Coordinates of C-alpha atoms in Angstrom, one line a residue:
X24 CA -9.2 36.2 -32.5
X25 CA -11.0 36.0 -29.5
X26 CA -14.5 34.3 -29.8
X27 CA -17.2 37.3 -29.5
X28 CA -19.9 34.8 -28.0
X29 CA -18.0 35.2 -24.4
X30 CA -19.0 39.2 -25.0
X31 CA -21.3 41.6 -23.2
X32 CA -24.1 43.2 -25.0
X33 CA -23.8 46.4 -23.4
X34 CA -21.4 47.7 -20.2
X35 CA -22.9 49.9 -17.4
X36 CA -20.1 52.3 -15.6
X37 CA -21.1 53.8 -12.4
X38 CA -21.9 51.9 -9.6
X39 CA -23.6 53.6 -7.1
X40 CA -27.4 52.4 -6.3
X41 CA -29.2 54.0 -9.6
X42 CA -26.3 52.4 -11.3
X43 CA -26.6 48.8 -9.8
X44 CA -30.1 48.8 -9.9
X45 CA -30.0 49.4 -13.7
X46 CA -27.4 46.9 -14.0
X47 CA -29.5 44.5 -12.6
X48 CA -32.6 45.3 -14.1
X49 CA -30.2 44.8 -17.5
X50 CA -28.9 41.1 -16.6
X51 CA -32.0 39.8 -15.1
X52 CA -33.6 40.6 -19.1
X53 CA -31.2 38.2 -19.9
X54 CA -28.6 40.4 -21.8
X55 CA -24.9 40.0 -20.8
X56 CA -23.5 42.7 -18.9
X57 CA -20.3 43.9 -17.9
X58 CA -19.9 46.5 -15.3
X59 CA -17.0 49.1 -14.3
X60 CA -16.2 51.6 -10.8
X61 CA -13.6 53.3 -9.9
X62 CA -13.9 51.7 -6.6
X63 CA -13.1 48.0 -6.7
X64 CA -15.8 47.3 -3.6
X65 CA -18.6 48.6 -5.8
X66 CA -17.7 46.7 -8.7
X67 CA -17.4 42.9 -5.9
X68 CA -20.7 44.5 -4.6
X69 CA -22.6 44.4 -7.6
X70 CA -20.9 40.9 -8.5
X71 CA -22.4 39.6 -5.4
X72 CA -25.8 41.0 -5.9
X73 CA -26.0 39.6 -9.2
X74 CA -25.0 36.3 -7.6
X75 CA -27.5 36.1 -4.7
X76 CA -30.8 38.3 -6.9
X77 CA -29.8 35.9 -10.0
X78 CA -27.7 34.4 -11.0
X79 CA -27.7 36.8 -13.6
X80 CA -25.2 37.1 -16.8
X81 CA -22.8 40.0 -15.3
X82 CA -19.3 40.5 -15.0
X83 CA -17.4 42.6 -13.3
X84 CA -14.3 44.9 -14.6
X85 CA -11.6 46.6 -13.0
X86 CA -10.2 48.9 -15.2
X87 CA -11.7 50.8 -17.8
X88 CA -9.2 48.7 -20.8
X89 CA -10.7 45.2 -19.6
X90 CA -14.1 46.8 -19.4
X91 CA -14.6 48.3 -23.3
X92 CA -12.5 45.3 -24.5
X93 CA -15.1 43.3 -22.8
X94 CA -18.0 44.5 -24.9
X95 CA -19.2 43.3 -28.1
X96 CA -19.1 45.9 -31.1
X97 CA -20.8 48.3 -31.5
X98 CA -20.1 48.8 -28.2
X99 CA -22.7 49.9 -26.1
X100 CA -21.9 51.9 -22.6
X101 CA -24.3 53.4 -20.0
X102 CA -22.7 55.7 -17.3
X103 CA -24.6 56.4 -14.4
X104 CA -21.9 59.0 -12.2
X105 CA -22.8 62.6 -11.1
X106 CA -23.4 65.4 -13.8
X107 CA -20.7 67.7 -14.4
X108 CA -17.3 66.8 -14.4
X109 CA -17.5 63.5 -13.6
X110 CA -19.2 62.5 -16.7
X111 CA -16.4 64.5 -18.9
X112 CA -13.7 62.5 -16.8
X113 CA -15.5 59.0 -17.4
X114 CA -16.0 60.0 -21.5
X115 CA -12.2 60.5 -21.1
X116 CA -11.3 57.4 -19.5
X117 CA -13.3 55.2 -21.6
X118 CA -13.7 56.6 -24.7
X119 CA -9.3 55.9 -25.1
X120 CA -10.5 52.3 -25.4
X121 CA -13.3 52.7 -27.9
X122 CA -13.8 52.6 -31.4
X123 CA -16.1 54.9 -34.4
X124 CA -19.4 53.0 -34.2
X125 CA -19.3 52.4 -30.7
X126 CA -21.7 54.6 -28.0
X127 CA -22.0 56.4 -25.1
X128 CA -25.1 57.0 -23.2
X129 CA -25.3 59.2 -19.9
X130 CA -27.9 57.7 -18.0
X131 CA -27.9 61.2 -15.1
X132 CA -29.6 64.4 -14.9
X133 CA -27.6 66.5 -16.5
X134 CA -27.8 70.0 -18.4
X135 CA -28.7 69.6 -21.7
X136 CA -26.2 71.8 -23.1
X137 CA -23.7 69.6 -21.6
X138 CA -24.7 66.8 -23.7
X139 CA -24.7 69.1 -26.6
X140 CA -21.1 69.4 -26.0
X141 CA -20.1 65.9 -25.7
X142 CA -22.0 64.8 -28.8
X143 CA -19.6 66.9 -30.5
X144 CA -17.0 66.2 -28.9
X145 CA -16.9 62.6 -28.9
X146 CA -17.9 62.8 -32.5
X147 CA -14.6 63.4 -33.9
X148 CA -14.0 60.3 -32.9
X149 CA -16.4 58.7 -34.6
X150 CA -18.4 58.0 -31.4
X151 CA -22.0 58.2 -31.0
X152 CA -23.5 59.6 -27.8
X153 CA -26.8 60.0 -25.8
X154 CA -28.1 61.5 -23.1
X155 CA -31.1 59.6 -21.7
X156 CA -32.9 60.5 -19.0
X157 CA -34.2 58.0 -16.4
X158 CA -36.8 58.3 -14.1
X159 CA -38.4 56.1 -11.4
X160 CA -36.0 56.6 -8.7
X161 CA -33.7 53.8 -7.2
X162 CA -36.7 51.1 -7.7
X163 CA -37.5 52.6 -11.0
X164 CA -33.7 51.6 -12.2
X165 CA -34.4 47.8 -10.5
X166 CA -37.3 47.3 -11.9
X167 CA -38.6 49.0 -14.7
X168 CA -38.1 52.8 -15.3
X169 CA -39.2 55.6 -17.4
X170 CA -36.4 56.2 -20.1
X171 CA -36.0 59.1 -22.4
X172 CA -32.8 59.3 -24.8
X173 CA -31.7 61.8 -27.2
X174 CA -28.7 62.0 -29.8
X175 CA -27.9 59.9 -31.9
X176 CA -30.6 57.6 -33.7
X177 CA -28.4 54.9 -34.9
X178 CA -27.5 54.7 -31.2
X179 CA -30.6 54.2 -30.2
X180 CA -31.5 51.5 -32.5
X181 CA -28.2 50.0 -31.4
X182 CA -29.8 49.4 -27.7
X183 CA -33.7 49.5 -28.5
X184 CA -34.4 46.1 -27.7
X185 CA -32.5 46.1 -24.5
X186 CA -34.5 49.8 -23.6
X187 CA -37.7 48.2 -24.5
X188 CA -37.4 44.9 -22.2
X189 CA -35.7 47.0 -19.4
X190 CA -38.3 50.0 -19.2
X191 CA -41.4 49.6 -17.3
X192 CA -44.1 48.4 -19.2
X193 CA -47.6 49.9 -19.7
X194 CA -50.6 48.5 -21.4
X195 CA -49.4 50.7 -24.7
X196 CA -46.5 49.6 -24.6
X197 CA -43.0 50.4 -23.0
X198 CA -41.8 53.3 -21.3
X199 CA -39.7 54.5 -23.6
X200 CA -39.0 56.1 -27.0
X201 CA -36.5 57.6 -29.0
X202 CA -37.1 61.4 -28.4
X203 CA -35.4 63.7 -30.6
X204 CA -31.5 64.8 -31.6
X205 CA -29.0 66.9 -29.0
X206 CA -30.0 67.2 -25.5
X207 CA -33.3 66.5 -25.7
X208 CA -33.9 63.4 -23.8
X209 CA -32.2 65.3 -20.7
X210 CA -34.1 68.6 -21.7
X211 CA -37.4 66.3 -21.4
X212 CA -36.1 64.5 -17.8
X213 CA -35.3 68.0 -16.9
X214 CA -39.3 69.4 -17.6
X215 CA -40.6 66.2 -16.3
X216 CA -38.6 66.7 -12.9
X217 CA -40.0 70.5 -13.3
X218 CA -43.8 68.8 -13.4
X219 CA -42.8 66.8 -10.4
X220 CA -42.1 70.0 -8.3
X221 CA -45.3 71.4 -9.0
X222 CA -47.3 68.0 -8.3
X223 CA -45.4 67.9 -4.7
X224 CA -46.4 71.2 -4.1
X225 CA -50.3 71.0 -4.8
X226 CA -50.2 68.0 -2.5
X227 CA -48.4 68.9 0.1
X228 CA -50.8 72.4 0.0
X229 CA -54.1 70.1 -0.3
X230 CA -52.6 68.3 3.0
X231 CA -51.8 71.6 4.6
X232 CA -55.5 72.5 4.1
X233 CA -57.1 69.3 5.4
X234 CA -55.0 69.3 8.0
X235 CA -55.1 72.6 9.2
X236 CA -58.3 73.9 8.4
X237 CA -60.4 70.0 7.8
X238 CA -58.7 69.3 11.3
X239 CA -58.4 65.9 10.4
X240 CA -55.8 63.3 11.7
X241 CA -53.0 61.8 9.7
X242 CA -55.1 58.6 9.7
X243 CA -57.9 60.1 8.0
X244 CA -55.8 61.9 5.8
X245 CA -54.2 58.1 5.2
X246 CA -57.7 57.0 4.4
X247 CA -58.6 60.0 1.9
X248 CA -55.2 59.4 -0.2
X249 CA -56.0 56.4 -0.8
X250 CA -59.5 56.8 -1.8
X251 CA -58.1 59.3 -4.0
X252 CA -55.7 57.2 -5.4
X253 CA -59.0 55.0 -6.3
X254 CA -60.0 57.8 -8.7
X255 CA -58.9 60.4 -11.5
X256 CA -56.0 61.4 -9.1
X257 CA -54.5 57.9 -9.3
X258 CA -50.4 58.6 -9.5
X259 CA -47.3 57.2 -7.4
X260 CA -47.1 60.8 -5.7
X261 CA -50.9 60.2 -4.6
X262 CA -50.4 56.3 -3.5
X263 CA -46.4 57.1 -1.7
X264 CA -48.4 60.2 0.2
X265 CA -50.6 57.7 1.7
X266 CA -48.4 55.3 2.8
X267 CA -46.7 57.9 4.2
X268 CA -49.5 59.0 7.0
X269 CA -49.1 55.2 7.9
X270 CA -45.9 55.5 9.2
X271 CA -45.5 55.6 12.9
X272 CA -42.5 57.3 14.8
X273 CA -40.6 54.4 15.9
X274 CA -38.5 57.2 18.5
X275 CA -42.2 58.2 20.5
X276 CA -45.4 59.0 19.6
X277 CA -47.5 59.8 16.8
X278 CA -46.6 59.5 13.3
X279 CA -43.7 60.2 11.8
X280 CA -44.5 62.9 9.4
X281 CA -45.0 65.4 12.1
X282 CA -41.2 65.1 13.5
X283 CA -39.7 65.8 10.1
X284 CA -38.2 68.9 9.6
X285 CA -39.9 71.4 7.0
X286 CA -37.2 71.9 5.1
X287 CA -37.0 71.4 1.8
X288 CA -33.6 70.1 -0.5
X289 CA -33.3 70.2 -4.2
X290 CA -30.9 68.7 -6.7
X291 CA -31.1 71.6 -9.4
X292 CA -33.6 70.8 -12.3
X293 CA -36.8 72.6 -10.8
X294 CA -34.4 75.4 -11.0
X295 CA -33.4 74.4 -14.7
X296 CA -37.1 74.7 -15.7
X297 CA -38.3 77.8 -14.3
X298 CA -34.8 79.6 -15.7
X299 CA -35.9 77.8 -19.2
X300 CA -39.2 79.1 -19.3
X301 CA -38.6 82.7 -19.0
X302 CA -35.6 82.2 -21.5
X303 CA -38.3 81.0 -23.6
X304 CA -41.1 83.3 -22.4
X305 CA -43.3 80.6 -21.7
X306 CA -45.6 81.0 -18.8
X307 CA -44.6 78.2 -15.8
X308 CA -46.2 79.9 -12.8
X309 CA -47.0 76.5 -11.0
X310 CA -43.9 75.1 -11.5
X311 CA -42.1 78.4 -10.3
X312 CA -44.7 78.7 -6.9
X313 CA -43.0 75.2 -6.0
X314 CA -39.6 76.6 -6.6
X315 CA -40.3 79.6 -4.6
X316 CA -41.7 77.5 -1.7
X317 CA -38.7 75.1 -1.7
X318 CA -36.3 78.4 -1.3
X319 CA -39.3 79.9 1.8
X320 CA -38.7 76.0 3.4
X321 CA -34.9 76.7 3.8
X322 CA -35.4 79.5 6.0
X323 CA -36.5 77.9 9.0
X324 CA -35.1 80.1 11.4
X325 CA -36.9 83.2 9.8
X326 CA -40.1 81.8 9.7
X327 CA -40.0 81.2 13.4
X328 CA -38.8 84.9 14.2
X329 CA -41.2 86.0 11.6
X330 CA -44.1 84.6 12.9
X331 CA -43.1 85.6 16.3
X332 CA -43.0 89.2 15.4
X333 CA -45.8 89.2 13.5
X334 CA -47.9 87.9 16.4
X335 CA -46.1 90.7 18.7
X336 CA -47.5 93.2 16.2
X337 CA -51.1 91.4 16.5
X338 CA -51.5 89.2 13.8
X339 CA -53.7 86.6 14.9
X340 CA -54.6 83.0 13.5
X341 CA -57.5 83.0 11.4
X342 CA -57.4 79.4 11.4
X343 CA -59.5 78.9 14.2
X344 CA -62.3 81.1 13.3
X345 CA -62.8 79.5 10.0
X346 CA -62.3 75.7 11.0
X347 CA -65.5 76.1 13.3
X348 CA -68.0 76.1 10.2
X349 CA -66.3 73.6 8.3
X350 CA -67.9 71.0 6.5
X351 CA -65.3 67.8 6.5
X352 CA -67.0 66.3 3.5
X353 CA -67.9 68.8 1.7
X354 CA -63.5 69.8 2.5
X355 CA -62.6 66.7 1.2
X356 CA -64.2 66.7 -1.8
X357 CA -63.4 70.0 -2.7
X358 CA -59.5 69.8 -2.0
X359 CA -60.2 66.7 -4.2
X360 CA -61.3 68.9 -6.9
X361 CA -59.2 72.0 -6.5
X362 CA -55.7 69.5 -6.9
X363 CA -56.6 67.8 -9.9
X364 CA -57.4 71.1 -11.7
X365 CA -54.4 72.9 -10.3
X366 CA -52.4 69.7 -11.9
X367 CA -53.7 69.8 -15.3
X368 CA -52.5 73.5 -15.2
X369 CA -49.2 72.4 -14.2
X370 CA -48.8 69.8 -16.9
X371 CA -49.9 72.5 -19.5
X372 CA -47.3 74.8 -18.3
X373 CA -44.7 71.7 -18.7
X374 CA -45.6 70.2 -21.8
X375 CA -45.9 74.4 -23.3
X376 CA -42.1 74.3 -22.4
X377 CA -41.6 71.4 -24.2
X378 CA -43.0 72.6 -27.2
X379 CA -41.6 75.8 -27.4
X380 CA -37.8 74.2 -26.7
X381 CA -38.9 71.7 -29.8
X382 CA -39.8 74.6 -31.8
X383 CA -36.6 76.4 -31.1
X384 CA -34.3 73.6 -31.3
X385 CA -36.4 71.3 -34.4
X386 CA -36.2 68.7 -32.2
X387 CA -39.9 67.3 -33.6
X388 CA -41.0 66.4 -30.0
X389 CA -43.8 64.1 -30.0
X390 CA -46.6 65.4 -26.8
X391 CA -48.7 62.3 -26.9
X392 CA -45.4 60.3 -27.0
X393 CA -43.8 61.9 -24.0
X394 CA -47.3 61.6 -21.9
X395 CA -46.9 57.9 -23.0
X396 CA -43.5 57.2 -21.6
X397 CA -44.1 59.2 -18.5
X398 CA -47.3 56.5 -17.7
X399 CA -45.0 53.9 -15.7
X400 CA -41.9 53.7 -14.2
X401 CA -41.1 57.2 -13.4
X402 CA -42.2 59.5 -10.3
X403 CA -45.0 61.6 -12.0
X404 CA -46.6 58.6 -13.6
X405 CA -50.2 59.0 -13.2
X406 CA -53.5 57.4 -14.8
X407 CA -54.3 61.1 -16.3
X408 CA -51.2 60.8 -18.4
X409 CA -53.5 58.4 -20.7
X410 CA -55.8 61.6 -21.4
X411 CA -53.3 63.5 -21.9
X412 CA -51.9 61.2 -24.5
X413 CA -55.1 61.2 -25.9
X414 CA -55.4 65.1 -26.3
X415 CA -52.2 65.1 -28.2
X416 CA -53.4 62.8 -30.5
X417 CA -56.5 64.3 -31.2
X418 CA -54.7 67.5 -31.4
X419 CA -50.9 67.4 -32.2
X420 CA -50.9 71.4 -32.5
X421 CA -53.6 71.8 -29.0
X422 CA -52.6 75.2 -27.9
X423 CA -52.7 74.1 -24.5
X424 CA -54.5 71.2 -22.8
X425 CA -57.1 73.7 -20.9
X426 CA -58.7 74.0 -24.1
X427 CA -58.8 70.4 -25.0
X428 CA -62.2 69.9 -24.8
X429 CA -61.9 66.9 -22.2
X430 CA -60.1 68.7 -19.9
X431 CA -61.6 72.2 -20.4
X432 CA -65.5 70.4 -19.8
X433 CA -63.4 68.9 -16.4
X434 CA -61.7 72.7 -15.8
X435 CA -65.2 74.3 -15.9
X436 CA -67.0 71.6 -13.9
X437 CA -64.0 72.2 -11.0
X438 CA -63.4 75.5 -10.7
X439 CA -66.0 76.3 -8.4
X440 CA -64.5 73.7 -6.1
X441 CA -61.0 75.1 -7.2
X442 CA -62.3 79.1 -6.1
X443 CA -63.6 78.0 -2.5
X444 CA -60.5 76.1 -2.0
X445 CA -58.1 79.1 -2.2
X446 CA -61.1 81.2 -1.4
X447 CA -61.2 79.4 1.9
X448 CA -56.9 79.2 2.7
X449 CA -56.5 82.5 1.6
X450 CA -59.2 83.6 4.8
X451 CA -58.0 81.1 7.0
X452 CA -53.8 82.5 6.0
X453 CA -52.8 79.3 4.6
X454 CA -50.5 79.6 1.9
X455 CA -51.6 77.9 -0.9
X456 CA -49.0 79.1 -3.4
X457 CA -49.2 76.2 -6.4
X458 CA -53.2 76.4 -6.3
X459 CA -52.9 80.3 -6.4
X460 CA -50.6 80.1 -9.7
X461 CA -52.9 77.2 -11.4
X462 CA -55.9 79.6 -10.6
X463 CA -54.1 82.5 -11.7
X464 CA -53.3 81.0 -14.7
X465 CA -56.3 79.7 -15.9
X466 CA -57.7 82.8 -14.9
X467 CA -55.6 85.0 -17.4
X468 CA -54.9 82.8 -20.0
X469 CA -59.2 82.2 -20.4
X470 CA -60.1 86.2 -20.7
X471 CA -60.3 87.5 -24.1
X472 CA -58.9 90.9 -22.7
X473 CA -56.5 91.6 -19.9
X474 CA -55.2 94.8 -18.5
X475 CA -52.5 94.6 -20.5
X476 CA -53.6 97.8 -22.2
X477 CA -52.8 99.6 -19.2
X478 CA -49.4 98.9 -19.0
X479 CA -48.6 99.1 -22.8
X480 CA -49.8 102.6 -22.3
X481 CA -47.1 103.1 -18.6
X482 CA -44.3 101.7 -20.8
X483 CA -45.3 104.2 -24.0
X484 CA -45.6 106.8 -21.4
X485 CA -42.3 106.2 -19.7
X486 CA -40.1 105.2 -22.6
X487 CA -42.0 105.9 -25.8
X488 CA -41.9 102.3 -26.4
X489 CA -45.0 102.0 -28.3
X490 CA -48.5 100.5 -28.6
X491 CA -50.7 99.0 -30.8
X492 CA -54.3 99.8 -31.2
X493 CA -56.9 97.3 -31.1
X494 CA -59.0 99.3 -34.3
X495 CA -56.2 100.2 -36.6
X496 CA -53.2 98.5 -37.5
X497 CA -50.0 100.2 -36.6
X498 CA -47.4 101.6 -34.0
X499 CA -48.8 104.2 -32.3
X500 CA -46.7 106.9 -29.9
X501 CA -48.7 109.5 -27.5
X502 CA -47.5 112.3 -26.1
X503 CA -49.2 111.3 -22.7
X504 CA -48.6 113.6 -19.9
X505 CA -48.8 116.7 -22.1
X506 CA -51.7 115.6 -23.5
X507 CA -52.9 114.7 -19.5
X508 CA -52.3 118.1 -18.3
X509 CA -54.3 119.7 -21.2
X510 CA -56.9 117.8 -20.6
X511 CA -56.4 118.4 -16.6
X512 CA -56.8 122.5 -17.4
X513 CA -59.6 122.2 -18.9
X514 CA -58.9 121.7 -22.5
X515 CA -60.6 118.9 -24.5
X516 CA -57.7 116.6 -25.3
X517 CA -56.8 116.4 -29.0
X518 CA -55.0 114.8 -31.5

């Protein structure tokens, strides 16, 4: 029998840099690790970063036999490959070596329906899965990230203490939890990724404004992210932004923001999100704005004939004529204002998803909880996380966090900010999609009565579907254009 002390603890398949990071991040806790990749070099790669970061516990497997065999049981294996197929083919190739008890854990973004599948697939072999999501980017992995598995409990108890030393770590606590059954560690990933689009947006708008309307230079916008990043607005997105002013163009002059191209990529899950909320009916207009703006970016080459015939038919700049009465500070300050409401809004929308996928699938997500997690480690973390946290707990059933009373006192005491913001890109003809949609939405979901009534009364016009009164209960059906054309001749309408 061979002596289990020379075992791993866990394995790690997948070597590209989220996956050696995370490896490394693993062994440097001080829990044995054995690693696996199709390609040998990764595998000598991560050996020899081990040796020279370290030396840390971690060896290094060529085949996927030696790797498993090298694990103690329960076994315990993270793969870190690209969603899709090449998760299904890795399941395959290790799971032939494993055992009932033992686990797999997807560490990637992938579809939550996906994992779904696997959980039942691999459970007629008595193996355990989950599909965690990890946030925090390539340094997240290396030194503390934000994790978020779902599936199988006893799973995640199997690997808990290794999660909670390996997961950044926030004053309460680390930055992780166990989050529900199925897919909804990924489905959470995927909504926090959604939350991320929007955040990018409403900065990169409150830039677009400072910059083109504020007039101010990259190194004063350097300055103001950082002061912001002193405040309420304190987040990695804020902080990252302001390094990023810094950076001078090492291939001529200026800074290097201004030679990059406006073109925007995406891997998928801000697409995931918006397609989940209308499947759930849940309002995400924020999130979608970004979405929208990331499919505008991509046509470059229409843009530039676009605004070249628009100028041919006499459109002309309006940024000049409102940048002459501007007032820098009193800019600043208000751009300050307008973002962090616009945020808030955006996290509603996010955390409304997440509660109305909980409700559908019982997966008893915890708000506060995921608010918690999301504080360190991963790319949204933020210091208003905390107060969100906060609203949850005070409220576990809060409708929607622009009616906790924190954040609706802030709402109210911004939106005048907020209004001149959009008020002001709007006249100058600066899109400022992701404000819009914040504003828009707080906007319709404060009013007691919308014009709904109007088109309740098109649709029952058009296709008898129907309306309900507001002073009687009922369905009600009108016969509306005979009725009109009574009324039209002359004749009192009737019923």
């Amino acid at each position: 029998m061979e002596a289990s002390i020379a075992l791993s603890r866990i394995g790690l398949a997948g070597l590209a840099v989220m996956g050696q990071n995370l490896a490394l991040n693993i062994a440097e806790k001080g829990f044995p690790i054995s690693v696996y990749n199709r390609t040998a070099s990764k595998v000598d790669e991560t050996i020899q970063r081990a040796h020279n970061e370290g030396p840390f516990p971690l060896s290094g497997h060529y085949s996927p036999r030696d790797f498993v065999l090298s694990i103690q049981r329960p076994r315990s294996v993270i793969i870190l490959v690209k969603a899709g197929a090449p998760v299904d083919q890795t399941i395959s190739a290790l799971s032939e070596h494993m055992e009932a008890g033992d686990c797999i854990i997807d560490g990637g973004n992938e579809w939550y329906q996906n994992t779904e599948r696997r959980i039942h697939e691999v459970k007629e072999r008595g193996i355990l899965y989950l599909g965690m999501g990890v946030s925090g980017g390539e340094e997240g992995a290396r030194y503390g990230p934000s994790l978020m598995p779902g599936g199988s409990f006893e799973a995640y108890n199997n690997i808990k203490d290794i999660l909670q030393k390996v997961a950044a770590q926030v004053e309460d606590g680390p930055c992780v939890t166990y989050i529900g059954e199925g897919g909804s560690g990924n489905f959470v990933k995927m909504v926090h990724n959604g939350i991320e689009y929007g955040d990018m947006q409403l900065i990169s708008e409150a830039y677009d404004v400072l910059k083109n309307v504020g007039g101010l230079s990259n190194a004063e916008l350097a300055e103001i992210f950082a002061e912001w990043n002193r405040g309420e607005l304190e987040s990695f997105l804020i902080e990252i932004t302001s390094d990023i002013f810094r950076v001078k163009d090492e291939h001529g002059e200026g800074e290097l923001v201004d030679k990059i191209l406006d073109k925007t990529g995406m891997k998928g899950t801000g697409k995931w999100t918006v397609q989940q909320a209308a499947e759930l009916s849940v309002a995400a207009p924020t999130i979608a704005a970004s979405l929208d703006c990331r499919y505008l970016s991509g046509l470059k080459e229409e843009r530039e004939s676009a605004a070249e015939a628009l100028k041919e038919a006499g459109l002309k700049e309006e940024v000049v004529a409102v940048k002459s009465g501007i007032d820098k500070k009193r800019l600043i300050d208000d751009v300050r204002q307008a973002l962090y409401a616009s945020k808030i809004c955006s996290y509603a929308q996010g955390m409304n998803l997440l509660r109305a996928k909980s409700n559908e699938k019982g997966w008893n997500l915890n708000l506060g909880e995921l608010a918690r997690i999301w504080k360190g480690g991963c790319i949204i973390r933020a210091v208003f996380l905390d107060r969100i946290k906060k609203a949850y707990q005070r409220n576990p059933n809060l409708a929607s966090l622009v009616v906790d009373p924190e954040f609706a006192r802030e709402m109210v005491q911004r939106q005048a900010a907020w209004r001149r913001v959009v008020g002001l890109a709007i006249s100058a003809g600066i899109s400022t999609p992701g404000m819009c949609a914040s504003l828009a939405y707080f906007d319709t979901y404060r009013r007691a009565r919308l014009p709904a009534n109007l088109v309740q009364a098109q649709r029952d016009l058009f296709g008898a579907h129907t309306y309900e009164r507001i002073d009687r209960p009922g369905s009600f059906h009108t016969e509306w254009t005979k009725l009109a054309r009574k009324s039209n001749a002359g004749v009192g309408a009737f019923n």
